[in-house]
């Protein structure tokens, strides 16, 4: 079954309108979800909407409330909320262009593939794609979807275009909040050279297939064991080596870097002379 487009409309560049369809570029991974189960009966737990001191309430008695202060709410009806939603428009205006590396990675949220809606749109689509690639720019605009406006960027990707939903400025925490207290001193040059050599040795083309979610894989193995054991309790073996590794601590950074770089880790301190037991005098 073909994927449903996330959005259909036209990208507008000045007076040029390009009919496009937008599709999600990502999908949910192999994450495992759980339900809460009542063990004696094996039935799933249900949730009721209740009010403290009142008990279960009818659905038509429930309003949405915005908390002004502790215990003080402004109540809003669904019709009032719907009235202020942005009207879904079928046009994405590219109102600004910025350098491709000008957007901080913290702003990127979710990617989408942009494809021409029909054969007639392919020529204008290719012109926009190649113009962005030649100028090394990213187009910016606001996409209206489901009553909300999303800040988005548009950039070339292979033969096509990728649209990425961006976070607004008030959604991003400034890095200085966390990094301000770090020392401004530069790293030791010898250690820096060793670290760079390690990075150079381990540099390779990005291959996402080489990485797996080991937690999810372990959960799948556990579920398979439980299925074969027909509900009996399974005791997992503890990896003593992993526990020991967690407790380890690198004391000599230079020695560890040399060892990682493939060189011999020369001791930075002279070894203390070996103490021998005192000679016993012969009788």
PDB file of C-alpha atoms in Angstrom:
ATOM      1  CA  UNK A   1       0.000   0.000   0.000  1.00  0.00           C
ATOM      2  CA  UNK A   2       1.564   3.361  -1.029  1.00  0.00           C
ATOM      3  CA  UNK A   3       2.333   5.834   1.722  1.00  0.00           C
ATOM      4  CA  UNK A   4      -0.109   8.674   2.262  1.00  0.00           C
ATOM      5  CA  UNK A   5       1.344  12.142   1.726  1.00  0.00           C
ATOM      6  CA  UNK A   6       1.819  14.219   4.847  1.00  0.00           C
ATOM      7  CA  UNK A   7       0.987  17.371   2.835  1.00  0.00           C
ATOM      8  CA  UNK A   8      -0.060  18.215  -0.711  1.00  0.00           C
ATOM      9  CA  UNK A   9       0.186  21.674  -2.211  1.00  0.00           C
ATOM     10  CA  UNK A  10       2.632  23.916  -4.010  1.00  0.00           C
ATOM     11  CA  UNK A  11       6.001  25.433  -3.223  1.00  0.00           C
ATOM     12  CA  UNK A  12       6.097  29.060  -4.303  1.00  0.00           C
ATOM     13  CA  UNK A  13       9.278  30.801  -5.394  1.00  0.00           C
ATOM     14  CA  UNK A  14       8.335  34.381  -6.307  1.00  0.00           C
ATOM     15  CA  UNK A  15       5.828  33.892  -9.148  1.00  0.00           C
ATOM     16  CA  UNK A  16       6.723  30.238  -9.780  1.00  0.00           C
ATOM     17  CA  UNK A  17       4.451  27.629  -8.148  1.00  0.00           C
ATOM     18  CA  UNK A  18       5.574  23.980  -8.079  1.00  0.00           C
ATOM     19  CA  UNK A  19       2.942  21.317  -7.213  1.00  0.00           C
ATOM     20  CA  UNK A  20       4.478  18.830  -4.758  1.00  0.00           C
ATOM     21  CA  UNK A  21       3.684  16.052  -2.320  1.00  0.00           C
ATOM     22  CA  UNK A  22       5.483  15.622   0.994  1.00  0.00           C
ATOM     23  CA  UNK A  23       6.107  12.204   2.564  1.00  0.00           C
ATOM     24  CA  UNK A  24       7.665  11.252   5.920  1.00  0.00           C
ATOM     25  CA  UNK A  25      11.364  10.399   5.540  1.00  0.00           C
ATOM     26  CA  UNK A  26      11.489   8.415   8.797  1.00  0.00           C
ATOM     27  CA  UNK A  27       9.430   5.703  10.444  1.00  0.00           C
ATOM     28  CA  UNK A  28       9.089   4.232  13.895  1.00  0.00           C
ATOM     29  CA  UNK A  29      11.925   1.880  14.693  1.00  0.00           C
ATOM     30  CA  UNK A  30      11.809  -1.524  16.317  1.00  0.00           C
ATOM     31  CA  UNK A  31      10.732  -0.064  19.662  1.00  0.00           C
ATOM     32  CA  UNK A  32       8.686  -2.396  21.853  1.00  0.00           C
ATOM     33  CA  UNK A  33       5.593  -1.085  23.615  1.00  0.00           C
ATOM     34  CA  UNK A  34       4.056  -2.640  26.717  1.00  0.00           C
ATOM     35  CA  UNK A  35       0.558  -2.740  28.197  1.00  0.00           C
ATOM     36  CA  UNK A  36      -0.133  -2.895  31.915  1.00  0.00           C
ATOM     37  CA  UNK A  37      -1.723  -6.280  32.665  1.00  0.00           C
ATOM     38  CA  UNK A  38      -3.680  -7.499  35.673  1.00  0.00           C
ATOM     39  CA  UNK A  39      -1.604 -10.624  36.450  1.00  0.00           C
ATOM     40  CA  UNK A  40      -4.321 -12.796  38.127  1.00  0.00           C
ATOM     41  CA  UNK A  41      -6.709 -12.467  35.154  1.00  0.00           C
ATOM     42  CA  UNK A  42      -4.305 -11.622  32.323  1.00  0.00           C
ATOM     43  CA  UNK A  43      -6.528  -8.734  31.231  1.00  0.00           C
ATOM     44  CA  UNK A  44      -5.228  -5.236  30.302  1.00  0.00           C
ATOM     45  CA  UNK A  45      -5.662  -2.377  32.773  1.00  0.00           C
ATOM     46  CA  UNK A  46      -8.238   0.237  31.709  1.00  0.00           C
ATOM     47  CA  UNK A  47      -8.112   3.894  32.704  1.00  0.00           C
ATOM     48  CA  UNK A  48     -11.070   5.959  33.820  1.00  0.00           C
ATOM     49  CA  UNK A  49     -11.301   9.744  33.987  1.00  0.00           C
ATOM     50  CA  UNK A  50     -11.901  10.554  37.631  1.00  0.00           C
ATOM     51  CA  UNK A  51     -11.964  13.646  39.843  1.00  0.00           C
ATOM     52  CA  UNK A  52     -10.469  13.463  43.303  1.00  0.00           C
ATOM     53  CA  UNK A  53     -13.318  13.307  45.834  1.00  0.00           C
ATOM     54  CA  UNK A  54     -15.934  12.943  43.069  1.00  0.00           C
ATOM     55  CA  UNK A  55     -15.091   9.766  41.192  1.00  0.00           C
ATOM     56  CA  UNK A  56     -15.692   8.943  37.499  1.00  0.00           C
ATOM     57  CA  UNK A  57     -17.051  11.811  35.381  1.00  0.00           C
ATOM     58  CA  UNK A  58     -18.879  12.052  32.041  1.00  0.00           C
ATOM     59  CA  UNK A  59     -16.899  12.992  28.953  1.00  0.00           C
ATOM     60  CA  UNK A  60     -19.131  16.024  28.238  1.00  0.00           C
ATOM     61  CA  UNK A  61     -18.189  17.495  31.638  1.00  0.00           C
ATOM     62  CA  UNK A  62     -14.507  17.679  30.698  1.00  0.00           C
ATOM     63  CA  UNK A  63     -13.024  20.969  29.436  1.00  0.00           C
ATOM     64  CA  UNK A  64      -9.471  21.928  28.570  1.00  0.00           C
ATOM     65  CA  UNK A  65      -7.860  24.237  31.091  1.00  0.00           C
ATOM     66  CA  UNK A  66      -4.781  26.437  31.031  1.00  0.00           C
ATOM     67  CA  UNK A  67      -3.171  26.776  34.470  1.00  0.00           C
ATOM     68  CA  UNK A  68      -2.540  30.407  35.411  1.00  0.00           C
ATOM     69  CA  UNK A  69      -1.349  29.607  38.916  1.00  0.00           C
ATOM     70  CA  UNK A  70      -1.495  26.651  41.269  1.00  0.00           C
ATOM     71  CA  UNK A  71      -5.089  25.359  41.113  1.00  0.00           C
ATOM     72  CA  UNK A  72      -6.308  28.359  39.067  1.00  0.00           C
ATOM     73  CA  UNK A  73      -7.361  27.535  35.471  1.00  0.00           C
ATOM     74  CA  UNK A  74      -8.850  29.277  32.456  1.00  0.00           C
ATOM     75  CA  UNK A  75     -11.356  26.877  30.854  1.00  0.00           C
ATOM     76  CA  UNK A  76     -11.574  26.636  27.074  1.00  0.00           C
ATOM     77  CA  UNK A  77     -14.205  24.878  24.993  1.00  0.00           C
ATOM     78  CA  UNK A  78     -13.177  22.830  21.976  1.00  0.00           C
ATOM     79  CA  UNK A  79     -15.055  25.195  19.640  1.00  0.00           C
ATOM     80  CA  UNK A  80     -13.047  28.157  20.975  1.00  0.00           C
ATOM     81  CA  UNK A  81      -9.798  26.289  20.374  1.00  0.00           C
ATOM     82  CA  UNK A  82     -10.841  25.322  16.849  1.00  0.00           C
ATOM     83  CA  UNK A  83     -11.713  28.956  16.049  1.00  0.00           C
ATOM     84  CA  UNK A  84      -8.129  30.168  16.536  1.00  0.00           C
ATOM     85  CA  UNK A  85      -6.472  27.422  14.502  1.00  0.00           C
ATOM     86  CA  UNK A  86      -4.578  28.579  11.439  1.00  0.00           C
ATOM     87  CA  UNK A  87      -6.415  27.912   8.209  1.00  0.00           C
ATOM     88  CA  UNK A  88      -4.650  25.134   6.335  1.00  0.00           C
ATOM     89  CA  UNK A  89      -3.113  26.663   3.231  1.00  0.00           C
ATOM     90  CA  UNK A  90      -1.910  24.682   0.257  1.00  0.00           C
ATOM     91  CA  UNK A  91       1.046  26.960  -0.463  1.00  0.00           C
ATOM     92  CA  UNK A  92       4.522  26.987   1.038  1.00  0.00           C
ATOM     93  CA  UNK A  93       6.116  30.368   0.349  1.00  0.00           C
ATOM     94  CA  UNK A  94       9.918  30.381   0.412  1.00  0.00           C
ATOM     95  CA  UNK A  95      10.343  33.769   2.057  1.00  0.00           C
ATOM     96  CA  UNK A  96      14.043  33.635   2.934  1.00  0.00           C
ATOM     97  CA  UNK A  97      17.274  31.830   2.019  1.00  0.00           C
ATOM     98  CA  UNK A  98      20.228  31.217   4.340  1.00  0.00           C
ATOM     99  CA  UNK A  99      23.602  29.476   4.082  1.00  0.00           C
ATOM    100  CA  UNK A 100      23.327  25.695   4.359  1.00  0.00           C
ATOM    101  CA  UNK A 101      25.434  25.587   7.546  1.00  0.00           C
ATOM    102  CA  UNK A 102      23.788  28.617   9.193  1.00  0.00           C
ATOM    103  CA  UNK A 103      21.073  26.596  10.974  1.00  0.00           C
ATOM    104  CA  UNK A 104      22.194  25.017  14.228  1.00  0.00           C
ATOM    105  CA  UNK A 105      21.625  21.280  14.485  1.00  0.00           C
ATOM    106  CA  UNK A 106      19.456  21.877  17.581  1.00  0.00           C
ATOM    107  CA  UNK A 107      16.728  23.392  15.411  1.00  0.00           C
ATOM    108  CA  UNK A 108      16.198  20.370  13.163  1.00  0.00           C
ATOM    109  CA  UNK A 109      13.278  18.181  14.224  1.00  0.00           C
ATOM    110  CA  UNK A 110      11.933  15.891  11.479  1.00  0.00           C
ATOM    111  CA  UNK A 111      12.690  15.322   7.756  1.00  0.00           C
ATOM    112  CA  UNK A 112      10.276  14.778   4.862  1.00  0.00           C
ATOM    113  CA  UNK A 113      10.784  13.867   1.209  1.00  0.00           C
ATOM    114  CA  UNK A 114       9.439  16.387  -1.300  1.00  0.00           C
ATOM    115  CA  UNK A 115       8.514  15.019  -4.740  1.00  0.00           C
ATOM    116  CA  UNK A 116       6.876  16.659  -7.767  1.00  0.00           C
ATOM    117  CA  UNK A 117       3.138  16.022  -7.891  1.00  0.00           C
ATOM    118  CA  UNK A 118       3.118  15.257 -11.636  1.00  0.00           C
ATOM    119  CA  UNK A 119       5.290  15.201 -14.758  1.00  0.00           C
ATOM    120  CA  UNK A 120       4.548  18.847 -15.542  1.00  0.00           C
ATOM    121  CA  UNK A 121       6.084  19.943 -12.225  1.00  0.00           C
ATOM    122  CA  UNK A 122       9.387  18.085 -12.744  1.00  0.00           C
ATOM    123  CA  UNK A 123      11.151  20.820 -14.739  1.00  0.00           C
ATOM    124  CA  UNK A 124      10.445  23.622 -12.229  1.00  0.00           C
ATOM    125  CA  UNK A 125      11.248  21.194  -9.388  1.00  0.00           C
ATOM    126  CA  UNK A 126      14.673  20.446 -10.928  1.00  0.00           C
ATOM    127  CA  UNK A 127      15.401  24.154 -11.403  1.00  0.00           C
ATOM    128  CA  UNK A 128      14.691  24.894  -7.721  1.00  0.00           C
ATOM    129  CA  UNK A 129      16.758  21.896  -6.570  1.00  0.00           C
ATOM    130  CA  UNK A 130      19.785  22.806  -8.689  1.00  0.00           C
ATOM    131  CA  UNK A 131      19.558  26.504  -7.806  1.00  0.00           C
ATOM    132  CA  UNK A 132      19.682  25.658  -4.094  1.00  0.00           C
ATOM    133  CA  UNK A 133      22.617  23.320  -4.682  1.00  0.00           C
ATOM    134  CA  UNK A 134      24.594  25.842  -6.738  1.00  0.00           C
ATOM    135  CA  UNK A 135      24.073  28.679  -4.269  1.00  0.00           C
ATOM    136  CA  UNK A 136      24.530  26.340  -1.257  1.00  0.00           C
ATOM    137  CA  UNK A 137      21.456  27.890   0.299  1.00  0.00           C
ATOM    138  CA  UNK A 138      18.498  26.549   2.270  1.00  0.00           C
ATOM    139  CA  UNK A 139      14.984  27.889   1.716  1.00  0.00           C
ATOM    140  CA  UNK A 140      12.829  28.856   4.706  1.00  0.00           C
ATOM    141  CA  UNK A 141       9.064  29.150   5.020  1.00  0.00           C
ATOM    142  CA  UNK A 142       6.077  28.253   7.200  1.00  0.00           C
ATOM    143  CA  UNK A 143       3.927  25.244   6.429  1.00  0.00           C
ATOM    144  CA  UNK A 144       0.312  25.209   7.615  1.00  0.00           C
ATOM    145  CA  UNK A 145      -0.712  21.692   8.684  1.00  0.00           C
ATOM    146  CA  UNK A 146      -3.633  20.606  10.868  1.00  0.00           C
ATOM    147  CA  UNK A 147      -4.310  24.061  12.203  1.00  0.00           C
ATOM    148  CA  UNK A 148      -0.730  24.895  13.159  1.00  0.00           C
ATOM    149  CA  UNK A 149       2.152  26.597  11.400  1.00  0.00           C
ATOM    150  CA  UNK A 150       5.487  24.826  11.241  1.00  0.00           C
ATOM    151  CA  UNK A 151       8.783  26.516  10.485  1.00  0.00           C
ATOM    152  CA  UNK A 152      10.459  24.469   7.726  1.00  0.00           C
ATOM    153  CA  UNK A 153      13.606  24.421   5.628  1.00  0.00           C
ATOM    154  CA  UNK A 154      14.042  23.098   2.103  1.00  0.00           C
ATOM    155  CA  UNK A 155      17.326  21.779   0.719  1.00  0.00           C
ATOM    156  CA  UNK A 156      18.590  19.463  -2.038  1.00  0.00           C
ATOM    157  CA  UNK A 157      19.106  15.755  -1.332  1.00  0.00           C
ATOM    158  CA  UNK A 158      20.459  13.627  -4.172  1.00  0.00           C
ATOM    159  CA  UNK A 159      18.013  13.880  -7.067  1.00  0.00           C
ATOM    160  CA  UNK A 160      15.305  15.406  -4.910  1.00  0.00           C
ATOM    161  CA  UNK A 161      14.472  17.850  -2.135  1.00  0.00           C
ATOM    162  CA  UNK A 162      14.138  17.345   1.597  1.00  0.00           C
ATOM    163  CA  UNK A 163      11.921  19.472   3.799  1.00  0.00           C
ATOM    164  CA  UNK A 164      12.831  19.572   7.481  1.00  0.00           C
ATOM    165  CA  UNK A 165      10.550  20.785  10.253  1.00  0.00           C
ATOM    166  CA  UNK A 166      12.457  23.232  12.461  1.00  0.00           C
ATOM    167  CA  UNK A 167      11.910  24.134  16.088  1.00  0.00           C
ATOM    168  CA  UNK A 168      11.000  27.734  16.898  1.00  0.00           C
ATOM    169  CA  UNK A 169      13.503  29.824  18.864  1.00  0.00           C
ATOM    170  CA  UNK A 170      11.590  29.525  22.149  1.00  0.00           C
ATOM    171  CA  UNK A 171      11.773  25.718  21.915  1.00  0.00           C
ATOM    172  CA  UNK A 172      15.576  25.563  21.904  1.00  0.00           C
ATOM    173  CA  UNK A 173      17.650  25.889  25.071  1.00  0.00           C
ATOM    174  CA  UNK A 174      20.744  28.030  24.618  1.00  0.00           C
ATOM    175  CA  UNK A 175      23.977  26.040  24.835  1.00  0.00           C
ATOM    176  CA  UNK A 176      25.558  28.708  27.046  1.00  0.00           C
ATOM    177  CA  UNK A 177      23.173  27.686  29.808  1.00  0.00           C
ATOM    178  CA  UNK A 178      25.138  24.462  30.206  1.00  0.00           C
ATOM    179  CA  UNK A 179      28.581  25.270  28.768  1.00  0.00           C
ATOM    180  CA  UNK A 180      29.224  28.650  30.430  1.00  0.00           C
ATOM    181  CA  UNK A 181      30.985  27.132  33.458  1.00  0.00           C
ATOM    182  CA  UNK A 182      33.409  24.994  31.442  1.00  0.00           C
ATOM    183  CA  UNK A 183      37.059  26.115  31.425  1.00  0.00           C
ATOM    184  CA  UNK A 184      38.197  28.094  28.378  1.00  0.00           C
ATOM    185  CA  UNK A 185      41.742  26.640  28.437  1.00  0.00           C
ATOM    186  CA  UNK A 186      42.835  24.823  25.277  1.00  0.00           C
ATOM    187  CA  UNK A 187      43.681  21.134  25.430  1.00  0.00           C
ATOM    188  CA  UNK A 188      47.229  19.835  25.840  1.00  0.00           C
ATOM    189  CA  UNK A 189      48.847  19.685  22.368  1.00  0.00           C
ATOM    190  CA  UNK A 190      50.399  16.214  22.791  1.00  0.00           C
ATOM    191  CA  UNK A 191      47.117  14.727  23.987  1.00  0.00           C
ATOM    192  CA  UNK A 192      45.263  16.575  21.225  1.00  0.00           C
ATOM    193  CA  UNK A 193      47.576  15.082  18.556  1.00  0.00           C
ATOM    194  CA  UNK A 194      46.955  11.584  19.920  1.00  0.00           C
ATOM    195  CA  UNK A 195      43.186  12.117  19.999  1.00  0.00           C
ATOM    196  CA  UNK A 196      43.258  13.392  16.394  1.00  0.00           C
ATOM    197  CA  UNK A 197      45.259  10.330  15.274  1.00  0.00           C
ATOM    198  CA  UNK A 198      42.675   8.022  16.904  1.00  0.00           C
ATOM    199  CA  UNK A 199      39.862   9.860  15.110  1.00  0.00           C
ATOM    200  CA  UNK A 200      41.740   9.633  11.781  1.00  0.00           C
ATOM    201  CA  UNK A 201      42.261   5.866  12.203  1.00  0.00           C
ATOM    202  CA  UNK A 202      38.562   5.287  12.931  1.00  0.00           C
ATOM    203  CA  UNK A 203      37.176   7.571  10.232  1.00  0.00           C
ATOM    204  CA  UNK A 204      34.965   5.727   7.718  1.00  0.00           C
ATOM    205  CA  UNK A 205      31.893   6.363   5.550  1.00  0.00           C
ATOM    206  CA  UNK A 206      28.674   6.608   7.551  1.00  0.00           C
ATOM    207  CA  UNK A 207      26.908   3.224   7.554  1.00  0.00           C
ATOM    208  CA  UNK A 208      23.792   3.299   9.778  1.00  0.00           C
ATOM    209  CA  UNK A 209      23.153  -0.414   9.104  1.00  0.00           C
ATOM    210  CA  UNK A 210      26.188  -1.227  11.245  1.00  0.00           C
ATOM    211  CA  UNK A 211      24.442   0.047  14.382  1.00  0.00           C
ATOM    212  CA  UNK A 212      21.628  -1.709  16.216  1.00  0.00           C
ATOM    213  CA  UNK A 213      19.509  -0.995  19.267  1.00  0.00           C
ATOM    214  CA  UNK A 214      20.925  -3.653  21.580  1.00  0.00           C
ATOM    215  CA  UNK A 215      18.287  -2.992  24.240  1.00  0.00           C
ATOM    216  CA  UNK A 216      15.434  -3.733  21.797  1.00  0.00           C
ATOM    217  CA  UNK A 217      17.241  -6.827  20.507  1.00  0.00           C
ATOM    218  CA  UNK A 218      17.687  -8.066  24.095  1.00  0.00           C
ATOM    219  CA  UNK A 219      13.985  -7.458  24.768  1.00  0.00           C
ATOM    220  CA  UNK A 220      13.058  -9.521  21.697  1.00  0.00           C
ATOM    221  CA  UNK A 221      15.265 -12.375  22.910  1.00  0.00           C
ATOM    222  CA  UNK A 222      13.682 -12.185  26.365  1.00  0.00           C
ATOM    223  CA  UNK A 223      10.167 -12.218  24.890  1.00  0.00           C
ATOM    224  CA  UNK A 224      11.046 -15.255  22.744  1.00  0.00           C
ATOM    225  CA  UNK A 225      12.362 -17.074  25.822  1.00  0.00           C
ATOM    226  CA  UNK A 226       9.247 -16.214  27.791  1.00  0.00           C
ATOM    227  CA  UNK A 227       7.068 -17.425  24.932  1.00  0.00           C
ATOM    228  CA  UNK A 228       8.885 -20.768  24.854  1.00  0.00           C
ATOM    229  CA  UNK A 229       8.841 -21.028  28.644  1.00  0.00           C
ATOM    230  CA  UNK A 230       5.056 -20.473  28.609  1.00  0.00           C
ATOM    231  CA  UNK A 231       4.976 -17.825  31.308  1.00  0.00           C
ATOM    232  CA  UNK A 232       7.587 -19.294  33.647  1.00  0.00           C
ATOM    233  CA  UNK A 233      10.039 -16.879  35.256  1.00  0.00           C
ATOM    234  CA  UNK A 234      13.394 -16.601  33.501  1.00  0.00           C
ATOM    235  CA  UNK A 235      16.559 -15.638  35.351  1.00  0.00           C
ATOM    236  CA  UNK A 236      18.926 -13.734  33.094  1.00  0.00           C
ATOM    237  CA  UNK A 237      22.663 -14.350  33.513  1.00  0.00           C
ATOM    238  CA  UNK A 238      24.622 -11.341  34.741  1.00  0.00           C
ATOM    239  CA  UNK A 239      27.579 -10.268  32.624  1.00  0.00           C
ATOM    240  CA  UNK A 240      30.327  -9.927  35.247  1.00  0.00           C
ATOM    241  CA  UNK A 241      32.772  -8.524  32.707  1.00  0.00           C
ATOM    242  CA  UNK A 242      30.357  -5.726  31.767  1.00  0.00           C
ATOM    243  CA  UNK A 243      29.939  -4.889  35.453  1.00  0.00           C
ATOM    244  CA  UNK A 244      33.689  -4.775  35.891  1.00  0.00           C
ATOM    245  CA  UNK A 245      34.045  -2.519  32.869  1.00  0.00           C
ATOM    246  CA  UNK A 246      31.550  -0.069  34.333  1.00  0.00           C
ATOM    247  CA  UNK A 247      33.601   0.201  37.484  1.00  0.00           C
ATOM    248  CA  UNK A 248      36.851   0.842  35.625  1.00  0.00           C
ATOM    249  CA  UNK A 249      38.414   4.294  35.622  1.00  0.00           C
ATOM    250  CA  UNK A 250      41.092   5.785  33.379  1.00  0.00           C
ATOM    251  CA  UNK A 251      43.664   7.366  35.667  1.00  0.00           C
ATOM    252  CA  UNK A 252      46.428   8.227  33.199  1.00  0.00           C
ATOM    253  CA  UNK A 253      44.840   9.970  30.196  1.00  0.00           C
ATOM    254  CA  UNK A 254      48.066  10.180  28.186  1.00  0.00           C
ATOM    255  CA  UNK A 255      48.782   6.453  28.617  1.00  0.00           C
ATOM    256  CA  UNK A 256      45.228   5.574  27.616  1.00  0.00           C
ATOM    257  CA  UNK A 257      45.425   7.774  24.499  1.00  0.00           C
ATOM    258  CA  UNK A 258      48.755   6.204  23.479  1.00  0.00           C
ATOM    259  CA  UNK A 259      47.331   2.731  23.920  1.00  0.00           C
ATOM    260  CA  UNK A 260      44.233   3.648  21.907  1.00  0.00           C
ATOM    261  CA  UNK A 261      46.409   5.123  19.149  1.00  0.00           C
ATOM    262  CA  UNK A 262      48.310   1.841  18.871  1.00  0.00           C
ATOM    263  CA  UNK A 263      51.537   3.022  20.452  1.00  0.00           C
ATOM    264  CA  UNK A 264      53.203   1.674  23.547  1.00  0.00           C
ATOM    265  CA  UNK A 265      51.908   3.369  26.654  1.00  0.00           C
ATOM    266  CA  UNK A 266      55.091   4.413  28.393  1.00  0.00           C
ATOM    267  CA  UNK A 267      54.715   4.874  32.086  1.00  0.00           C
ATOM    268  CA  UNK A 268      54.706   8.523  33.078  1.00  0.00           C
ATOM    269  CA  UNK A 269      55.923   7.757  36.534  1.00  0.00           C
ATOM    270  CA  UNK A 270      58.891   5.583  37.495  1.00  0.00           C
ATOM    271  CA  UNK A 271      57.873   2.322  39.073  1.00  0.00           C
ATOM    272  CA  UNK A 272      58.642   2.092  42.762  1.00  0.00           C
ATOM    273  CA  UNK A 273      61.493  -0.342  43.608  1.00  0.00           C
ATOM    274  CA  UNK A 274      60.314  -3.787  44.587  1.00  0.00           C
ATOM    275  CA  UNK A 275      60.505  -4.392  48.311  1.00  0.00           C
ATOM    276  CA  UNK A 276      62.095  -7.704  49.310  1.00  0.00           C
ATOM    277  CA  UNK A 277      61.439  -9.480  52.551  1.00  0.00           C
ATOM    278  CA  UNK A 278      64.217  -8.936  55.163  1.00  0.00           C
ATOM    279  CA  UNK A 279      66.769 -11.778  55.392  1.00  0.00           C
ATOM    280  CA  UNK A 280      66.444 -13.896  58.409  1.00  0.00           C
ATOM    281  CA  UNK A 281      69.691 -14.297  60.314  1.00  0.00           C
ATOM    282  CA  UNK A 282      70.874 -17.829  60.640  1.00  0.00           C
ATOM    283  CA  UNK A 283      70.944 -19.159  64.093  1.00  0.00           C
TER     284      UNK A 283
END
